[in-house]
Structure formats: C-alpha cells, structure tokens
Short mmCIF file of C-alpha atoms in Angstrom, two decimals:
data_model
loop_
_atom_site.label_atom_id
_atom_site.label_comp_id
_atom_site.label_asym_id
_atom_site.label_seq_id
_atom_site.Cartn_x
_atom_site.Cartn_y
_atom_site.Cartn_z
CA UNK E 229 295.57 12.37 148.62
CA UNK E 230 291.88 11.40 148.87
CA UNK E 231 291.27 15.10 149.56
CA UNK E 232 292.84 16.04 146.22
CA UNK E 233 290.80 13.42 144.36
CA UNK E 234 287.70 14.84 145.90
CA UNK E 235 288.53 18.29 145.09
CA UNK E 236 289.14 17.46 141.54
CA UNK E 237 285.96 15.46 141.21
CA UNK E 238 283.71 18.35 142.60
CA UNK E 239 285.64 20.99 140.59
CA UNK E 240 285.15 18.96 137.49
CA UNK E 241 281.47 18.43 138.16
CA UNK E 242 281.14 22.16 138.83
CA UNK E 243 282.87 23.27 135.75
CA UNK E 244 281.42 20.77 133.51
CA UNK E 245 277.76 21.32 134.39
CA UNK E 246 278.49 25.16 134.41
CA UNK E 247 279.54 24.88 130.73
CA UNK E 248 276.51 22.65 129.90
CA UNK E 249 274.47 25.32 131.67
CA UNK E 250 275.83 28.24 129.53
CA UNK E 251 275.90 26.21 126.19
CA UNK E 252 272.63 24.29 126.68
CA UNK E 253 269.88 25.28 123.96
CA UNK E 254 267.00 24.56 126.19
CA UNK E 255 266.56 26.89 129.09
CA UNK E 256 264.91 24.33 131.19
CA UNK E 257 267.84 21.93 131.04
CA UNK E 258 269.97 25.05 131.72
CA UNK E 259 268.16 25.51 135.03
CA UNK E 260 268.74 21.97 135.93
CA UNK E 261 272.50 22.18 135.23
CA UNK E 262 272.65 25.24 137.32
CA UNK E 263 271.24 23.15 140.23
CA UNK E 264 274.07 20.75 139.71
CA UNK E 265 276.64 23.48 139.51
CA UNK E 266 275.37 24.93 142.74
CA UNK E 267 275.55 21.39 144.47
CA UNK E 268 279.25 21.11 143.30
CA UNK E 269 279.97 24.48 144.89
CA UNK E 270 278.17 23.55 148.03
CA UNK E 271 280.44 20.35 148.24
CA UNK E 272 283.39 22.60 147.67
CA UNK E 273 282.20 24.84 150.66
CA UNK E 274 281.97 21.67 152.92
CA UNK E 275 285.61 20.68 151.83
CA UNK E 276 286.75 24.08 153.03
CA UNK E 277 285.29 23.52 156.38
CA UNK E 278 282.25 25.78 156.37
CA UNK E 279 279.46 23.45 156.63
CA UNK E 280 276.94 26.08 157.51
CA UNK E 281 277.70 27.89 154.26
CA UNK E 282 277.24 24.75 152.46
CA UNK E 283 273.79 24.14 154.01
CA UNK E 284 272.79 27.71 153.23
CA UNK E 285 273.90 27.16 149.65
CA UNK E 286 271.72 24.05 149.27
CA UNK E 287 268.66 25.50 151.13
CA UNK E 288 268.85 29.01 149.56
CA UNK E 289 270.22 28.51 146.16
CA UNK E 290 269.01 25.10 145.08
CA UNK E 291 265.87 25.27 147.22
CA UNK E 292 264.80 28.77 146.53
CA UNK E 293 266.63 30.43 143.55
CA UNK E 294 266.69 27.48 141.21
CA UNK E 295 263.04 26.42 142.14
CA UNK E 296 261.89 30.06 141.46
CA UNK E 297 263.79 30.19 138.20
CA UNK E 298 262.00 27.00 136.96
CA UNK E 299 258.68 28.51 138.17
CA UNK E 300 259.36 31.58 136.01
CA UNK E 301 260.46 29.28 132.95
CA UNK E 302 257.18 27.40 133.35
CA UNK E 303 255.16 30.62 133.45
CA UNK E 304 256.59 32.05 130.34
CA UNK E 305 255.77 29.35 128.10
CA UNK E 306 257.47 30.77 125.10
CA UNK E 307 260.73 28.76 125.43
CA UNK E 308 259.78 25.46 126.85
CA UNK E 309 260.62 22.66 124.75
CA UNK E 310 261.81 24.74 121.91
CA UNK E 311 265.30 24.70 120.56
CA UNK E 312 265.38 28.18 119.45
CA UNK E 313 268.74 29.82 119.02
CA UNK E 314 269.56 30.80 122.67
CA UNK E 315 273.02 32.59 121.82
CA UNK E 316 273.23 36.02 120.27
CA UNK E 317 275.90 37.26 117.83
CA UNK E 318 278.47 38.08 120.34
CA UNK E 319 280.03 34.74 120.93
CA UNK E 320 283.62 35.64 119.85
CA UNK E 321 283.84 38.90 121.92
CA UNK E 322 282.32 36.91 124.85
CA UNK E 323 284.89 34.20 124.56
CA UNK E 324 287.73 36.68 124.33
CA UNK E 325 286.56 38.68 127.27
CA UNK E 326 286.04 35.74 129.45
CA UNK E 327 289.36 33.94 128.56
CA UNK E 328 291.16 37.28 129.07
CA UNK E 329 289.50 37.85 132.47
CA UNK E 330 290.25 34.30 133.68
CA UNK E 331 294.08 34.58 132.45
CA UNK E 332 294.37 37.84 134.29
CA UNK E 333 293.10 36.43 137.52
CA UNK E 334 295.12 33.29 137.25
CA UNK E 335 298.27 35.19 136.37
CA UNK E 336 297.76 37.58 139.28
CA UNK E 337 297.26 34.57 141.61
CA UNK E 338 300.39 32.82 140.36
CA UNK E 339 302.50 35.82 140.76
CA UNK E 340 301.36 36.63 144.29
CA UNK E 341 303.33 35.20 147.09
CA UNK E 342 301.03 34.35 149.88
CA UNK E 343 304.03 33.20 151.95
CA UNK E 344 303.99 32.65 155.66
CA UNK E 345 300.43 33.66 156.44
CA UNK E 346 298.97 30.56 154.86
CA UNK E 347 301.39 28.26 156.49
CA UNK E 348 300.68 29.82 159.93
CA UNK E 349 296.79 29.61 159.64
CA UNK E 350 296.51 26.23 158.29
CA UNK E 351 298.80 25.02 161.06
CA UNK E 352 296.49 26.86 163.51
CA UNK E 353 293.25 25.15 162.50
CA UNK E 354 292.68 21.72 161.23
CA UNK E 355 289.43 21.66 159.18
CA UNK E 356 287.11 22.69 162.20
CA UNK E 357 283.58 23.55 162.01
CA UNK E 358 283.12 27.40 162.23
CA UNK E 359 279.42 27.62 162.39
CA UNK E 360 279.42 28.61 166.10
CA UNK E 361 282.05 31.35 165.23
CA UNK E 362 279.89 32.63 162.34
CA UNK E 363 276.90 32.90 164.52
CA UNK E 364 278.79 34.72 167.21
CA UNK E 365 280.23 37.21 164.79
CA UNK E 366 276.89 37.79 163.13
CA UNK E 367 275.22 38.86 166.43
CA UNK E 368 278.21 40.95 167.67
CA UNK E 369 280.47 42.50 164.97
CA UNK E 370 278.14 42.25 162.13
CA UNK E 371 274.78 42.94 163.69
CA UNK E 372 274.14 46.21 161.73
CA UNK E 373 274.69 44.59 158.38
CA UNK E 374 272.59 41.77 159.57
CA UNK E 375 269.68 44.10 160.27
CA UNK E 376 270.14 45.97 157.06
CA UNK E 377 269.99 42.72 154.87
CA UNK E 378 266.71 41.79 156.71
CA UNK E 379 265.36 45.18 155.66
CA UNK E 380 266.47 44.66 152.12
CA UNK E 381 264.73 41.30 152.04
CA UNK E 382 261.56 42.75 153.30
CA UNK E 383 261.97 45.54 150.50
CA UNK E 384 262.66 42.82 147.93
CA UNK E 385 259.58 41.00 148.98
CA UNK E 386 257.24 43.96 148.75
CA UNK E 387 258.88 45.04 145.59
CA UNK E 388 258.40 41.64 143.78
CA UNK E 389 254.69 41.50 144.83
CA UNK E 390 254.12 45.01 143.56
CA UNK E 391 255.92 44.63 140.37
CA UNK E 392 254.16 41.29 139.43
CA UNK E 393 250.58 42.22 140.68
CA UNK E 394 250.20 45.83 139.17
CA UNK E 395 249.61 44.36 135.76
CA UNK E 396 246.43 42.50 136.85
CA UNK E 397 244.83 45.56 138.36
CA UNK E 398 245.13 47.42 135.12
CA UNK E 399 243.45 44.50 133.08
CA UNK E 400 240.43 44.55 135.41
CA UNK K 496 297.70 19.13 149.31
CA UNK K 497 295.29 21.60 148.23
CA UNK K 498 296.37 25.18 148.31
CA UNK K 499 294.63 28.61 147.99
CA UNK K 500 295.66 28.70 144.28
CA UNK K 501 293.43 25.73 143.54
CA UNK K 502 290.34 27.41 144.70
CA UNK K 503 290.99 30.83 143.29
CA UNK K 504 291.68 29.22 139.75
CA UNK K 505 288.47 27.27 140.06
CA UNK K 506 286.74 30.48 141.10
CA UNK K 507 288.38 32.32 137.98
CA UNK K 508 287.18 29.57 135.62
CA UNK K 509 283.75 29.67 136.95
CA UNK K 510 283.76 33.49 136.78
CA UNK K 511 284.82 33.35 133.12
CA UNK K 512 282.06 30.82 132.31
CA UNK K 513 279.62 33.13 133.94
CA UNK K 514 280.68 36.19 132.10
CA UNK K 515 280.43 34.19 128.77
CA UNK K 516 276.88 33.33 129.59
CA UNK K 517 275.77 36.82 130.52
CA UNK K 518 277.23 38.10 127.32
CA UNK K 519 275.93 35.42 125.01
CA UNK K 520 272.47 34.49 126.33
CA UNK K 521 269.58 35.84 124.48
CA UNK K 522 266.95 34.83 127.08
CA UNK K 523 266.84 37.19 130.10
CA UNK K 524 266.35 34.17 132.50
CA UNK K 525 269.47 32.71 131.13
CA UNK K 526 271.28 35.94 132.00
CA UNK K 527 270.02 35.78 135.51
CA UNK K 528 271.13 32.24 135.94
CA UNK K 529 274.67 33.12 134.56
CA UNK K 530 274.77 35.88 137.20
CA UNK K 531 274.24 33.33 139.90
CA UNK K 532 277.41 31.52 138.48
CA UNK K 533 279.47 34.71 138.92
CA UNK K 534 278.10 35.12 142.54
CA UNK K 535 279.17 31.65 143.20
CA UNK K 536 282.56 32.09 141.86
CA UNK K 537 283.06 34.99 144.16
CA UNK K 538 281.76 33.02 147.07
CA UNK K 539 284.30 30.32 146.54
CA UNK K 540 286.97 32.93 146.33
CA UNK K 541 285.56 34.43 149.87
CA UNK K 542 285.31 31.15 151.68
CA UNK K 543 288.87 29.95 150.37
CA UNK K 544 290.49 33.27 151.48
CA UNK K 545 288.68 33.07 154.80
CA UNK K 546 289.74 29.55 155.38
CA UNK K 547 293.45 30.06 154.35
CA UNK K 548 294.11 33.66 155.53
CA UNK K 549 291.84 34.42 158.52
CA UNK K 550 290.47 31.11 159.94
CA UNK K 551 290.01 32.40 163.34
CA UNK K 552 287.63 35.41 162.35
CA UNK K 553 285.47 33.80 159.46
CA UNK K 554 284.98 37.21 157.73
CA UNK K 555 284.81 35.57 154.41
CA UNK K 556 282.09 33.20 155.48
CA UNK K 557 280.06 36.19 156.66
CA UNK K 558 280.47 38.00 153.53
CA UNK K 559 279.32 34.95 151.79
CA UNK K 560 276.16 34.90 153.85
CA UNK K 561 275.52 38.56 152.92
CA UNK K 562 276.27 37.85 149.19
CA UNK K 563 273.92 34.87 149.15
CA UNK K 564 271.14 36.93 150.71
CA UNK K 565 271.54 39.79 148.34
CA UNK K 566 271.74 37.45 145.45
CA UNK K 567 268.40 35.84 146.40
CA UNK K 568 266.87 39.27 146.64
CA UNK K 569 268.35 40.32 143.26
CA UNK K 570 267.02 37.18 141.67
CA UNK K 571 263.60 37.61 143.00
CA UNK K 572 263.45 41.04 141.68
CA UNK K 573 264.97 40.23 138.34
CA UNK K 574 262.50 37.34 137.81
CA UNK K 575 259.58 39.60 138.87
CA UNK K 576 260.60 42.24 136.26
CA UNK K 577 261.15 39.60 133.61
CA UNK K 578 257.56 38.12 134.42
CA UNK K 579 256.07 41.63 134.26
CA UNK K 580 257.67 42.38 130.82
CA UNK K 581 256.50 39.01 129.48
CA UNK K 582 252.90 39.76 130.62
CA UNK K 583 252.97 43.09 128.98
CA UNK K 584 255.04 42.65 125.66
CA UNK K 585 255.29 38.77 125.29
CA UNK K 586 258.91 39.23 124.95
CA UNK K 587 261.65 37.15 126.82
CA UNK K 588 264.73 37.73 124.89
CA UNK K 589 267.11 40.45 126.20
CA UNK K 590 267.87 41.67 122.53
CA UNK K 591 264.14 42.20 121.83
CA UNK K 592 263.63 44.44 125.07
CA UNK K 593 264.72 47.64 123.45
CA UNK K 594 261.98 50.00 124.14
CA UNK K 595 264.38 51.99 126.53
CA UNK K 596 267.33 51.78 124.21
CA UNK K 597 267.98 54.90 122.28
#
C-alpha cells in the first residue's frame, strides 16, 4: 500500500515537473524543472531496486548534464530573464503526435499478456540490490560495449573542445 | 501492487511530453532538454522490464548505463554546437538556424 502511494507521488512529481519544463516560458526555469523531473525518475529507479542506476542518474544527469545546460544558458545571454515566445507554430500537430504515440504505447501494453513470466520472476527476487550483478556483467559479458563507450566519451570530449575553441583562433 | 504496466504507462506519458517539447520548442537548448526527457522515459522502461522480466541478468540496467553515457556525450556535443553557432551568428532559436535548409 505504502509502495503504491510512493509510486504515485513520485510519478506525479515527475510528470508535473516535466509538463512545467516543456511549457515554461523562461528557459532557465525550464532547466530547473528538468532537474526535478530527473530526481523523480531517480526515485523511481530506487523503487525498482536498482540503486546504482539511481545514483548514476543523480550524479550524471543532475550533476553534469543539467549543470552544463545551465552553464550554456548563462553563456548565451539572449534568453535570460526574457519572456519571449518559446513555442513555435506547431503546437497542434505536436499535441496530436504526442497524444497519438502515448495512446499507441498504452494500448499495446494493455493488450499484451505478460502472463506467467512476471509472476515467476517477482517471486524469485524480492527487491534486492543488484549493484554487484551489474558490476560483474559489465566486466564479463559487456566488456566490449564498456570499452567502446569509453572511447566514445573520449571522442565526445575532444569533439566538444574542438568545436567550441575553433572560433577563438579565427578571431585572433 | 505496482505492476509492469504502471511503469510503462508512466514512461509513455513522459515520452509523449518529451516529443511535444522537441516539436514545439523554439530554443535549441530547450530541444536538447526535451530530448533528455525522452531518454529518461526509455530508461524507466528499460529498468522496469529488467526488474520484472529478467531480474537475475540485469540486462535492462546495463543498457540504461550505456544510454545514460551516450546521452551525456550527445548533450555535451549538442551544447557545444549550439554555443559555436551562437558565437558566430548570435542565433539561438532552432527556426532561425536555416542556413543549411534548402
């Protein structure tokens, strides 16, 4: 029972702040609402028993991505504090597209019979911490994707520096 | 009792909000933030499927880690490109970045 209340509370916070994020006229407020949304998602990850993912979510998304976004918002002064129109003319098609896709997913989920697999697996494991399992998988079965992702991060790092700093050299 | 359907429906709603944001936002940074929302919707689905269908293998959690990493790289590069465009052309709205649009 208390689990259900917690789920609806976290889901409500997540969806409400996501709506505020999308509809907010000030881009800075939008970034702050994004942080609240990500925190709600992290709480949902913790409810699902993957505490490691919840921690990664807080560290990487809220600690890195949102902070970086706020940095860029502050560097591009054009929009700070202004309540210029943030929404283009495609509002109605956007509403149609998003409602249609959500209805499609929800209908597909409702029609699917997950059946016995869920009952089995939930009975097998009562909300245990699977951090050790993730670590073991990451260094045995998933070692090649793990290394590729680290190369990708290095490439992104070099690319970001190259893109942003080229402008300065031209000006000199 | 929370079932798998609860989480998938939550993920679908979050996904729809993200799509709405991506289509309607004029600001390029806003588009990137809405993209993060879509990634998070997918991550909720991944972890929920993993918890309910394969709890002893944790494949969904592993894919979530990779998605988070790639999303971070994507966000860094996107913001770098936005910053470079802003420096060059003083433009931040996606509907005004039409130099390459035919």
